[in-house]
Short mmCIF file of C-alpha atoms in Angstrom, two decimals:
data_model
loop_
_atom_site.label_atom_id
_atom_site.label_comp_id
_atom_site.label_asym_id
_atom_site.label_seq_id
_atom_site.Cartn_x
_atom_site.Cartn_y
_atom_site.Cartn_z
CA MET A 6 111.65 101.32 142.54
CA SER A 7 110.60 104.12 144.85
CA GLU A 8 111.44 106.99 142.47
CA THR A 9 108.73 108.19 140.12
CA ILE A 10 109.69 108.00 136.46
CA GLY A 11 108.42 110.55 133.95
CA PHE A 12 106.86 109.12 130.80
CA ILE A 13 105.96 111.04 127.64
CA GLY A 14 104.18 109.59 124.62
CA LEU A 15 101.42 106.97 124.56
CA GLY A 16 101.47 106.07 120.88
CA LEU A 17 101.29 102.55 119.46
CA LEU A 18 104.62 101.72 121.05
CA GLY A 19 104.53 104.00 124.10
CA LYS A 20 101.32 102.64 125.53
CA PRO A 21 102.39 98.97 125.88
CA VAL A 22 105.82 100.10 127.13
CA ALA A 23 104.22 102.23 129.86
CA ARG A 24 101.83 99.43 130.73
CA ASN A 25 104.69 96.94 131.19
CA LEU A 26 106.64 99.37 133.36
CA LEU A 27 103.58 99.85 135.57
CA LYS A 28 103.06 96.08 135.72
CA ALA A 29 106.71 95.69 136.75
CA GLY A 30 105.97 97.92 139.72
CA TYR A 31 107.37 101.24 138.55
CA SER A 32 105.70 104.46 139.51
CA LEU A 33 105.06 106.48 136.34
CA LYS A 34 103.90 110.05 135.92
CA ILE A 35 102.57 110.20 132.39
CA TYR A 36 101.99 112.89 129.82
CA ASN A 37 100.39 112.50 126.43
CA ARG A 38 99.26 115.25 124.05
CA THR A 39 95.84 113.65 123.98
CA ALA A 40 95.30 113.47 127.73
CA SER A 41 92.45 110.96 127.55
CA LYS A 42 94.90 108.25 126.50
CA VAL A 43 96.48 108.38 129.95
CA GLU A 44 93.22 107.39 131.60
CA GLU A 45 93.37 103.70 130.80
CA LEU A 46 96.70 103.50 132.63
CA LEU A 47 95.36 104.98 135.83
CA PRO A 48 93.94 101.65 137.10
CA LEU A 49 97.47 100.21 136.79
CA GLY A 50 98.80 102.97 139.03
CA GLY A 51 99.79 105.52 136.39
CA ILE A 52 99.73 109.13 137.53
CA GLN A 53 98.33 111.73 135.17
CA ALA A 54 100.70 114.68 134.69
CA SER A 55 99.12 118.09 134.33
CA SER A 56 101.66 119.21 131.74
CA LEU A 57 104.70 117.99 129.86
CA GLN A 58 106.97 119.62 132.43
CA ASP A 59 105.00 118.13 135.29
CA VAL A 60 106.21 114.56 134.51
CA MET A 61 109.70 115.40 135.67
CA THR A 62 111.46 115.04 138.96
CA THR A 63 114.66 117.06 139.02
CA GLY A 64 117.63 114.69 138.84
CA GLY A 65 115.25 111.85 137.96
CA ILE A 66 114.55 109.75 134.91
CA VAL A 67 112.28 110.70 132.04
CA ILE A 68 111.37 108.37 129.18
CA THR A 69 110.12 109.68 125.84
CA VAL A 70 108.49 107.52 123.20
CA VAL A 71 107.53 110.04 120.54
CA SER A 72 107.03 109.54 116.84
CA ASP A 73 109.88 111.26 115.03
CA ASP A 74 112.74 113.76 115.00
CA ALA A 75 110.47 116.81 115.04
CA ALA A 76 108.42 115.51 117.96
CA LEU A 77 111.54 114.70 119.97
CA GLU A 78 113.07 118.10 119.26
CA SER A 79 109.85 119.81 120.21
CA VAL A 80 109.72 118.02 123.59
CA VAL A 81 113.37 118.69 124.45
CA THR A 82 113.23 122.35 123.50
CA SER A 83 109.85 122.94 125.11
CA GLU A 84 109.76 125.60 127.78
CA GLY A 85 111.21 124.32 131.03
CA PHE A 86 111.86 120.70 129.95
CA LEU A 87 115.63 120.65 130.47
CA GLU A 88 115.42 122.97 133.48
CA ARG A 89 112.98 120.70 135.25
CA LEU A 90 114.89 117.51 134.44
CA GLY A 91 118.03 119.22 135.70
CA LYS A 92 121.53 118.15 136.63
CA GLY A 93 121.89 114.45 137.37
CA GLY A 94 118.76 113.65 135.40
CA VAL A 95 118.63 110.99 132.70
CA HIS A 96 116.60 111.20 129.53
CA LEU A 97 115.88 107.79 128.00
CA VAL A 98 114.83 108.27 124.38
CA MET A 99 113.15 105.36 122.63
CA SER A 100 112.27 107.05 119.34
CA THR A 101 113.93 106.10 116.05
CA VAL A 102 115.51 109.31 114.78
CA ALA A 103 118.45 110.43 112.67
CA PRO A 104 121.74 109.88 114.54
CA GLU A 105 122.42 113.56 113.93
CA THR A 106 119.22 114.56 115.73
CA SER A 107 120.18 112.28 118.60
CA ARG A 108 123.64 113.87 118.87
CA LYS A 109 122.18 117.37 118.72
CA MET A 110 119.69 116.54 121.48
CA ALA A 111 122.39 114.88 123.60
CA ALA A 112 124.52 118.02 123.36
CA LEU A 113 121.67 120.17 124.68
CA HIS A 114 121.34 117.83 127.65
CA ALA A 115 125.09 117.71 128.30
CA GLU A 116 125.23 121.51 128.63
CA ARG A 117 123.05 121.15 131.71
CA GLY A 118 124.68 118.05 133.17
CA ILE A 119 121.81 115.79 132.05
CA GLN A 120 122.62 112.34 130.68
CA TYR A 121 121.09 111.21 127.44
CA VAL A 122 120.54 107.53 126.58
CA GLU A 123 119.25 106.59 123.16
CA ALA A 124 117.42 103.29 123.15
CA PRO A 125 115.40 102.70 119.98
CA VAL A 126 113.59 99.36 119.98
CA PHE A 127 112.68 96.70 117.46
CA GLY A 128 109.22 95.25 117.61
CA ARG A 129 105.63 95.87 116.64
CA PRO A 130 103.04 96.90 119.23
CA GLU A 131 102.09 93.23 119.85
CA ALA A 132 105.76 92.49 120.64
CA ALA A 133 105.91 95.48 122.96
CA GLU A 134 102.77 94.22 124.72
CA ALA A 135 104.40 90.82 125.21
CA ARG A 136 107.71 92.31 126.47
CA GLN A 137 109.36 90.92 123.34
CA LEU A 138 111.10 94.08 122.17
CA TRP A 139 114.80 94.15 121.31
CA VAL A 140 116.61 97.26 122.53
CA CYS A 141 119.68 98.93 120.98
CA CYS A 142 121.26 101.46 123.29
CA ALA A 143 124.08 103.97 123.42
CA GLY A 144 125.18 106.58 125.95
CA GLU A 145 127.30 107.04 129.05
CA LEU A 146 127.83 103.84 130.98
CA ALA A 147 126.52 105.15 134.31
CA ALA A 148 123.33 106.41 132.70
CA LYS A 149 122.81 103.12 130.85
CA GLU A 150 123.27 101.23 134.11
CA ARG A 151 120.69 103.44 135.79
CA VAL A 152 118.02 102.77 133.15
CA ARG A 153 118.88 99.11 132.51
CA PRO A 154 116.22 97.68 134.88
CA LEU A 155 113.59 99.74 133.03
CA LEU A 156 114.77 98.37 129.68
CA GLU A 157 114.81 94.84 131.07
CA ALA A 158 111.21 95.21 132.16
CA ILE A 159 110.03 95.89 128.61
CA SER A 160 112.27 93.74 126.39
CA GLN A 161 113.66 90.31 125.68
CA GLY A 162 117.19 91.61 125.10
CA ILE A 163 119.42 94.71 125.22
CA PHE A 164 122.32 95.37 122.85
CA ASP A 165 124.80 98.02 123.93
CA PHE A 166 126.53 99.91 121.12
CA GLY A 167 128.86 101.92 123.30
CA ASP A 168 129.03 105.49 124.50
CA GLN A 169 128.81 107.36 121.19
CA ILE A 170 125.32 108.81 120.87
CA GLY A 171 123.96 108.07 117.40
CA ALA A 172 125.31 104.51 117.23
CA ALA A 173 122.11 102.87 118.46
CA ASN A 174 120.00 104.82 115.98
CA ILE A 175 122.38 103.84 113.18
CA VAL A 176 121.85 100.18 114.05
CA LYS A 177 118.11 100.75 114.30
CA LEU A 178 118.01 102.40 110.87
CA CYS A 179 120.03 99.49 109.44
CA GLY A 180 117.59 97.00 110.94
CA ASN A 181 114.51 98.87 109.75
CA PHE A 182 116.01 99.13 106.28
CA LEU A 183 116.59 95.34 106.24
CA ILE A 184 113.03 94.72 107.47
CA ILE A 185 111.50 97.01 104.86
CA SER A 186 113.65 95.51 102.13
CA ALA A 187 112.59 92.00 103.21
CA GLY A 188 108.92 92.99 103.38
CA ARG A 189 108.94 94.60 99.97
CA SER A 190 110.78 91.70 98.31
CA ILE A 191 108.47 89.12 99.90
CA ALA A 192 105.49 91.04 98.49
CA GLU A 193 106.98 91.30 94.99
CA ALA A 194 107.92 87.61 95.03
CA LEU A 195 104.51 86.42 96.20
CA GLN A 196 102.65 88.53 93.68
CA MET A 197 104.86 87.23 90.92
CA ALA A 198 104.33 83.63 92.07
CA GLU A 199 100.58 83.92 92.49
CA LYS A 200 99.95 85.52 89.10
CA ASN A 201 102.04 82.73 87.61
CA GLY A 202 99.78 80.14 89.19
CA VAL A 203 101.91 79.14 92.20
CA ASP A 204 100.34 79.17 95.68
CA PRO A 205 102.04 81.99 97.66
CA LYS A 206 101.55 80.13 100.90
CA ALA A 207 103.52 77.16 99.55
CA VAL A 208 106.35 79.52 98.57
CA VAL A 209 106.40 81.12 102.03
CA ASP A 210 106.22 77.73 103.73
CA MET A 211 109.19 76.44 101.79
CA LEU A 212 111.41 79.50 102.14
CA THR A 213 110.66 80.19 105.80
CA THR A 214 111.46 76.65 106.84
CA THR A 215 114.77 76.57 104.95
CA LEU A 216 116.85 79.60 103.94
CA PHE A 217 114.75 82.21 105.71
CA SER A 218 113.63 80.44 108.88
CA CYS A 219 113.61 83.58 111.01
CA PHE A 220 111.12 85.89 112.66
CA ILE A 221 110.95 88.65 110.04
CA TYR A 222 110.33 86.33 107.07
CA GLN A 223 107.92 84.13 108.98
CA SER A 224 105.85 86.99 110.36
CA TYR A 225 105.90 89.23 107.28
CA GLY A 226 105.43 86.20 105.00
CA ALA A 227 102.27 85.18 106.86
CA ARG A 228 100.94 88.74 107.00
CA ILE A 229 101.60 89.43 103.31
CA VAL A 230 99.93 86.15 102.28
CA ALA A 231 96.93 87.06 104.45
CA ASN A 232 96.93 90.53 102.90
CA GLY A 233 96.71 89.25 99.30
CA GLY A 234 100.38 89.82 98.50
CA VAL A 235 100.44 93.44 99.60
CA TYR A 236 103.06 94.97 101.90
CA GLN A 237 101.50 98.24 102.99
CA SER A 238 103.47 101.43 102.98
CA ASN A 239 102.98 103.89 105.83
CA TRP A 240 104.64 107.02 107.11
CA ILE A 241 107.13 105.02 109.22
CA VAL A 242 108.38 103.16 106.13
CA VAL A 243 108.72 106.47 104.29
CA LYS A 244 110.45 108.12 107.26
CA ASP A 245 112.91 105.32 107.99
CA THR A 246 114.00 104.66 104.40
CA GLY A 247 114.45 108.42 104.08
CA LEU A 248 116.52 108.62 107.29
CA PHE A 249 118.63 105.67 106.15
CA GLU A 250 119.34 107.30 102.80
CA GLN A 251 120.25 110.64 104.40
CA THR A 252 122.50 108.98 106.97
CA ALA A 253 124.31 107.10 104.18
CA GLN A 254 124.60 110.17 101.95
CA LYS A 255 126.12 112.26 104.74
CA VAL A 256 129.12 109.92 104.88
CA GLY A 257 129.30 109.42 101.12
CA VAL A 258 127.97 105.87 101.00
CA PRO A 259 125.84 105.16 97.92
CA SER A 260 122.53 103.57 98.83
CA PRO A 261 120.66 102.88 95.59
CA LEU A 262 118.52 100.19 97.17
CA ALA A 263 117.42 102.41 100.06
CA HIS A 264 116.67 105.13 97.53
CA SER A 265 114.54 102.77 95.51
CA LEU A 266 112.69 101.48 98.61
CA HIS A 267 112.03 105.05 99.68
CA GLU A 268 110.62 105.97 96.27
CA ILE A 269 108.42 102.86 96.22
CA ALA A 270 107.13 103.64 99.73
CA VAL A 271 106.38 107.26 98.89
CA GLU A 272 104.55 106.28 95.72
CA MET A 273 102.52 103.55 97.44
CA LEU A 274 101.53 105.88 100.26
CA ALA A 275 100.44 108.54 97.76
CA ARG A 276 98.04 106.09 96.09
CA MET B 29 120.93 51.33 91.24
CA SER B 30 121.94 49.08 88.37
CA GLU B 31 120.89 51.45 85.58
CA THR B 32 123.47 53.93 84.34
CA ILE B 33 122.39 57.56 84.63
CA GLY B 34 123.47 60.16 82.10
CA PHE B 35 124.96 63.35 83.52
CA ILE B 36 125.68 66.57 81.64
CA GLY B 37 127.40 69.62 83.08
CA LEU B 38 130.26 69.75 85.59
CA GLY B 39 130.12 73.41 86.55
CA LEU B 40 130.37 74.76 90.10
CA LEU B 41 127.13 73.03 91.02
CA GLY B 42 127.25 70.04 88.67
CA LYS B 43 130.56 68.70 89.90
CA PRO B 44 129.64 68.25 93.59
CA VAL B 45 126.21 66.89 92.57
CA ALA B 46 127.83 64.26 90.32
CA ARG B 47 130.35 63.43 93.03
CA ASN B 48 127.60 62.83 95.61
CA LEU B 49 125.65 60.63 93.21
CA LEU B 50 128.76 58.53 92.58
CA LYS B 51 129.43 58.33 96.32
CA ALA B 52 125.84 57.16 96.83
CA GLY B 53 126.59 54.26 94.52
CA TYR B 54 125.03 55.44 91.26
CA SER B 55 126.61 54.59 87.96
CA LEU B 56 127.06 57.83 86.00
CA LYS B 57 128.08 58.36 82.38
CA ILE B 58 129.26 61.93 82.27
CA TYR B 59 129.67 64.56 79.60
CA ASN B 60 131.14 68.01 80.00
CA ARG B 61 132.06 70.48 77.28
CA THR B 62 135.56 70.65 78.72
CA ALA B 63 136.23 66.91 78.80
CA SER B 64 139.17 67.16 81.22
CA LYS B 65 136.80 68.08 84.05
CA VAL B 66 135.34 64.58 83.91
CA GLU B 67 138.69 63.02 84.75
CA GLU B 68 138.64 63.74 88.45
CA LEU B 69 135.38 61.81 88.75
CA LEU B 70 136.79 58.67 87.15
CA PRO B 71 138.36 57.39 90.39
CA LEU B 72 134.90 57.54 91.98
CA GLY B 73 133.54 55.31 89.21
CA GLY B 74 132.37 57.97 86.75
CA ILE B 75 132.32 56.86 83.13
CA GLN B 76 133.55 59.33 80.52
CA ALA B 77 131.05 59.77 77.68
CA SER B 78 132.50 60.24 74.22
CA SER B 79 129.83 62.77 73.24
CA LEU B 80 126.77 64.50 74.61
CA GLN B 81 124.53 61.88 73.00
CA ASP B 82 126.67 59.07 74.38
CA VAL B 83 125.56 59.75 77.99
CA MET B 84 122.09 58.49 77.25
CA THR B 85 120.45 55.11 77.62
CA THR B 86 117.18 54.95 75.71
CA GLY B 87 114.31 55.01 78.20
CA GLY B 88 116.76 55.93 80.95
CA ILE B 89 117.41 58.98 83.09
CA VAL B 90 119.55 61.93 82.12
CA ILE B 91 120.44 64.79 84.47
CA THR B 92 121.51 68.19 83.19
CA VAL B 93 123.14 70.86 85.34
CA VAL B 94 123.91 73.58 82.82
CA SER B 95 124.31 77.30 83.38
CA ASP B 96 121.34 79.03 81.80
CA ASP B 97 118.39 79.01 79.40
CA ALA B 98 120.54 79.11 76.26
CA ALA B 99 122.74 76.23 77.44
CA LEU B 100 119.72 74.09 78.32
CA GLU B 101 118.04 74.81 75.01
CA SER B 102 121.22 74.02 73.16
CA VAL B 103 121.54 70.62 74.87
CA VAL B 104 117.90 69.65 74.34
CA THR B 105 117.87 70.65 70.68
CA SER B 106 121.28 69.17 69.94
CA GLU B 107 121.36 66.54 67.20
CA GLY B 108 120.08 63.20 68.49
CA PHE B 109 119.52 64.21 72.14
CA LEU B 110 115.78 63.55 72.34
CA GLU B 111 116.00 60.58 69.94
CA ARG B 112 118.61 58.86 72.10
CA LEU B 113 116.76 59.55 75.36
CA GLY B 114 113.60 58.22 73.74
CA LYS B 115 110.19 57.12 74.93
CA GLY B 116 110.00 56.31 78.63
CA GLY B 117 113.10 58.39 79.34
CA VAL B 118 113.23 61.04 82.05
CA HIS B 119 115.13 64.30 81.83
CA LEU B 120 115.92 65.77 85.25
CA VAL B 121 116.82 69.45 84.78
CA MET B 122 118.56 71.20 87.65
CA SER B 123 119.25 74.57 86.02
CA THR B 124 117.52 77.77 87.07
CA VAL B 125 115.77 79.04 83.96
CA ALA B 126 112.71 81.06 82.98
CA PRO B 127 109.52 79.06 83.62
CA GLU B 128 108.69 79.71 79.98
CA THR B 129 111.91 78.05 78.83
CA SER B 130 111.13 75.12 81.09
CA ARG B 131 107.63 74.73 79.62
CA LYS B 132 108.97 74.99 76.06
CA MET B 133 111.57 72.31 76.76
CA ALA B 134 109.02 70.07 78.47
CA ALA B 135 106.75 70.29 75.43
CA LEU B 136 109.57 69.11 73.13
CA HIS B 137 110.07 66.10 75.42
CA ALA B 138 106.37 65.32 75.66
CA GLU B 139 106.11 65.06 71.88
CA ARG B 140 108.41 62.04 72.07
CA GLY B 141 106.95 60.47 75.19
CA ILE B 142 109.84 61.65 77.38
CA GLN B 143 109.11 62.93 80.89
CA TYR B 144 110.57 66.22 82.03
CA VAL B 145 111.23 67.02 85.69
CA GLU B 146 112.42 70.48 86.65
CA ALA B 147 114.38 70.51 89.87
CA PRO B 148 116.30 73.74 90.45
CA VAL B 149 118.23 73.73 93.72
CA PHE B 150 119.15 76.25 96.39
CA GLY B 151 122.67 76.18 97.71
CA ARG B 152 126.18 77.31 97.00
CA PRO B 153 128.84 74.83 95.81
CA GLU B 154 129.91 74.17 99.43
CA ALA B 155 126.33 73.25 100.29
CA ALA B 156 126.14 70.97 97.26
CA GLU B 157 129.38 69.30 98.36
CA ALA B 158 127.90 68.70 101.83
CA ARG B 159 124.58 67.34 100.43
CA GLN B 160 122.88 70.37 101.93
CA LEU B 161 120.98 71.55 98.86
CA TRP B 162 117.26 72.28 98.94
CA VAL B 163 115.38 71.05 95.88
CA CYS B 164 112.20 72.52 94.35
CA CYS B 165 110.61 70.18 91.83
CA ALA B 166 107.70 70.00 89.42
CA GLY B 167 106.61 67.48 86.81
CA GLU B 168 104.57 64.31 86.37
CA LEU B 169 104.23 62.30 89.56
CA ALA B 170 105.61 59.03 88.12
CA ALA B 171 108.69 60.80 86.80
CA LYS B 172 109.26 62.60 90.10
CA GLU B 173 108.99 59.29 91.94
CA ARG B 174 111.55 57.75 89.63
CA VAL B 175 114.15 60.48 90.24
CA ARG B 176 113.40 61.02 93.94
CA PRO B 177 116.19 58.74 95.21
CA LEU B 178 118.67 60.71 93.10
CA LEU B 179 117.44 63.98 94.57
CA GLU B 180 117.57 62.53 98.09
CA ALA B 181 121.19 61.57 97.55
CA ILE B 182 122.22 65.18 96.90
CA SER B 183 119.98 67.28 99.15
CA GLN B 184 118.68 67.88 102.65
CA GLY B 185 115.10 68.36 101.49
CA ILE B 186 112.77 68.21 98.49
CA PHE B 187 109.76 70.49 97.98
CA ASP B 188 107.23 69.36 95.39
CA PHE B 189 105.33 72.14 93.62
CA GLY B 190 103.00 69.90 91.64
CA ASP B 191 102.76 68.75 88.08
CA GLN B 192 102.80 72.11 86.26
CA ILE B 193 106.21 72.59 84.69
CA GLY B 194 107.48 76.08 85.44
CA ALA B 195 106.24 76.15 89.05
CA ALA B 196 109.55 75.00 90.55
CA ASN B 197 111.49 77.59 88.58
CA ILE B 198 109.05 80.30 89.69
CA VAL B 199 109.75 79.38 93.33
CA LYS B 200 113.48 79.27 92.61
CA LEU B 201 113.40 82.74 91.02
CA CYS B 202 111.43 84.04 94.03
CA GLY B 203 114.02 82.57 96.39
CA ASN B 204 116.98 83.91 94.44
CA PHE B 205 115.36 87.33 94.30
CA LEU B 206 114.91 87.28 98.10
CA ILE B 207 118.52 86.17 98.57
CA ILE B 208 119.88 88.88 96.27
CA SER B 209 117.69 91.51 97.92
CA ALA B 210 118.92 90.40 101.35
CA GLY B 211 122.56 90.39 100.24
CA ARG B 212 122.35 93.82 98.69
CA SER B 213 120.57 95.35 101.68
CA ILE B 214 123.02 93.80 104.16
CA ALA B 215 125.87 95.35 102.15
CA GLU B 216 124.26 98.80 102.02
CA ALA B 217 123.45 98.67 105.73
CA LEU B 218 126.93 97.60 106.79
CA GLN B 219 128.64 100.22 104.65
CA MET B 220 126.37 102.88 106.08
CA ALA B 221 127.07 101.69 109.64
CA GLU B 222 130.83 101.41 109.21
CA LYS B 223 131.27 104.84 107.63
CA ASN B 224 129.23 106.22 110.53
CA GLY B 225 131.63 104.66 113.02
CA VAL B 226 129.66 101.57 114.04
CA ASP B 227 131.33 98.15 113.89
CA PRO B 228 129.61 96.17 111.09
CA LYS B 229 130.28 92.90 112.87
CA ALA B 230 128.38 94.12 115.94
CA VAL B 231 125.43 95.05 113.69
CA VAL B 232 125.44 91.62 112.04
CA ASP B 233 125.81 89.86 115.39
CA MET B 234 122.81 91.67 116.79
CA LEU B 235 120.50 91.30 113.82
CA THR B 236 121.35 87.68 113.03
CA THR B 237 120.71 86.55 116.59
CA THR B 238 117.36 88.32 116.82
CA LEU B 239 115.13 89.30 113.89
CA PHE B 240 117.19 87.66 111.17
CA SER B 241 118.49 84.51 112.83
CA CYS B 242 118.47 82.42 109.66
CA PHE B 243 120.93 80.91 107.23
CA ILE B 244 120.90 83.58 104.51
CA TYR B 245 121.50 86.53 106.86
CA GLN B 246 124.06 84.67 108.94
CA SER B 247 126.08 83.41 105.98
CA TYR B 248 125.83 86.53 103.82
CA GLY B 249 126.33 88.75 106.87
CA ALA B 250 129.59 87.01 107.75
CA ARG B 251 130.80 86.98 104.13
CA ILE B 252 129.99 90.65 103.54
CA VAL B 253 131.74 91.67 106.77
CA ALA B 254 134.79 89.62 105.71
CA ASN B 255 134.60 91.24 102.28
CA GLY B 256 134.74 94.82 103.61
CA GLY B 257 131.02 95.50 103.19
CA VAL B 258 130.87 94.46 99.55
CA TYR B 259 128.28 92.11 98.07
CA GLN B 260 129.76 91.13 94.74
CA SER B 261 127.69 91.13 91.62
CA ASN B 262 128.18 88.33 89.10
CA TRP B 263 126.45 87.04 85.99
CA ILE B 264 124.13 84.82 88.05
CA VAL B 265 122.82 87.82 90.00
CA VAL B 266 122.30 89.71 86.74
CA LYS B 267 120.62 86.71 85.09
CA ASP B 268 118.29 85.84 87.98
CA THR B 269 117.11 89.39 88.74
CA GLY B 270 116.49 89.75 84.99
CA LEU B 271 114.53 86.48 84.83
CA PHE B 272 112.48 87.48 87.86
CA GLU B 273 111.61 90.82 86.32
CA GLN B 274 110.62 89.26 82.98
CA THR B 275 108.54 86.60 84.67
CA ALA B 276 106.70 89.28 86.67
CA GLN B 277 106.23 91.54 83.66
CA LYS B 278 104.71 88.75 81.57
CA VAL B 279 101.82 88.46 84.02
CA GLY B 280 101.51 92.20 84.59
CA VAL B 281 102.99 92.30 88.11
CA PRO B 282 105.02 95.46 88.80
CA SER B 283 108.42 94.63 90.26
CA PRO B 284 110.19 97.92 90.93
CA LEU B 285 112.49 96.36 93.51
CA ALA B 286 113.60 93.56 91.18
CA HIS B 287 114.16 96.17 88.49
CA SER B 288 116.31 98.21 90.82
CA LEU B 289 118.32 95.17 91.99
CA HIS B 290 118.88 94.17 88.36
CA GLU B 291 120.14 97.66 87.47
CA ILE B 292 122.45 97.73 90.49
CA ALA B 293 123.83 94.28 89.61
CA VAL B 294 124.43 95.21 85.96
CA GLU B 295 126.17 98.42 86.96
CA MET B 296 128.38 96.72 89.58
CA LEU B 297 129.36 94.00 87.15
CA ALA B 298 130.26 96.56 84.49
CA ARG B 299 132.67 98.30 86.88
#
């Protein structure tokens, strides 16, 4: 654990991930666009980087946890990023992006002898805080082995989808699509039940102790009941249903349900 | 268990239910539109009724397991049905129908002093065979108490949604809607993954041991993988998404996802 790891992105997910790496004893040099966010990690041993490029040690490991395809592309193509990371370096990318974006980014790294590991994660910020994330990863075996201890320090389980970059993001998009579909159908069901005079909590209690006794239904069921039957849309729901639909369209797979969920999410967010 | 129970409807669900009641020691007088289907229950002690009306003992219990609203209505309004069942009788209705149909039927029974218990069940025919159904029920307490041993003999659990007829069917429609939504999204996800070069079984294995580690995702996941990524539509999927949508519309709840699932199911069935 003597090498210093570069860390970029202290958003809702990035901050608890960085905190858990620091707690596990890793030395992190951290960059965030809003520099003040780095400050609360300094007492845990975090080192403030003076610039995006400054997080990197040539031949070392850099982790990015940025919000979307555009943000990832902007980091990778920023002046000096790949040069500084350099040959033998590993870039561990935890964002959920289109598999195509991931492959394009990986190719840019490969040209310079840098290894690219995609490792999108499942879990809300609370889960990240509690080291309860689930990781999907893909990339070259040696690179995955090198970053495995880091992934172990932040998650409850790692699923390896092989060496083809894009595969882990495909699984992540599938999972997010299933989560969004579940969330939206729970909301529609509970609203229908409640307006018909049936207690939504009783419906959730029955279904989540029988057919749907799993984390997503239990947690979303409770949250949607508490939220008066509403499953909020947000830009992540819009982005991920959109990415799913595009990724299906590109290989000629019809996805009418993803299309519908995307439309519903866009319309709800507009309101 | 000395009283003879009337039983109407030996479809995919009715047959295993009748079989389990016979195995539990109940005396059943059975009617089915296609009379030959009753024959295989005779060795278990089933009694063949000569007509629909013949299954009934005045003041006794009759169970119907028929396919839809129209079939239920046709049985209840058939010549002599309510007269034969008579005052003090209980009609235990296991079909999934619109709550409105259920309330209309219950009112016809109430006029003659007959108690109506709605008890739609969750579970495929294999689950019914294995006494693994889940029952949702609603109706007058005394009537529910009277039929409870029958329900216990065919299920792994009974959920009571009170005395308002319609409530159990509302919960059943919510559950079926969630199941259909899950099935359709699993299929879309696995097709998208497979055409993008990711093994669908690996996707199912990951998701159903983590976020979706529950019966519906595990069983539908395995079946959809075995079925090449296809989630078949059938008339039940069309009927239940349609009933859900109508039941939501009647109380002014928008249900764009149910609408979309209904359209997809109709279109798939037409192909």
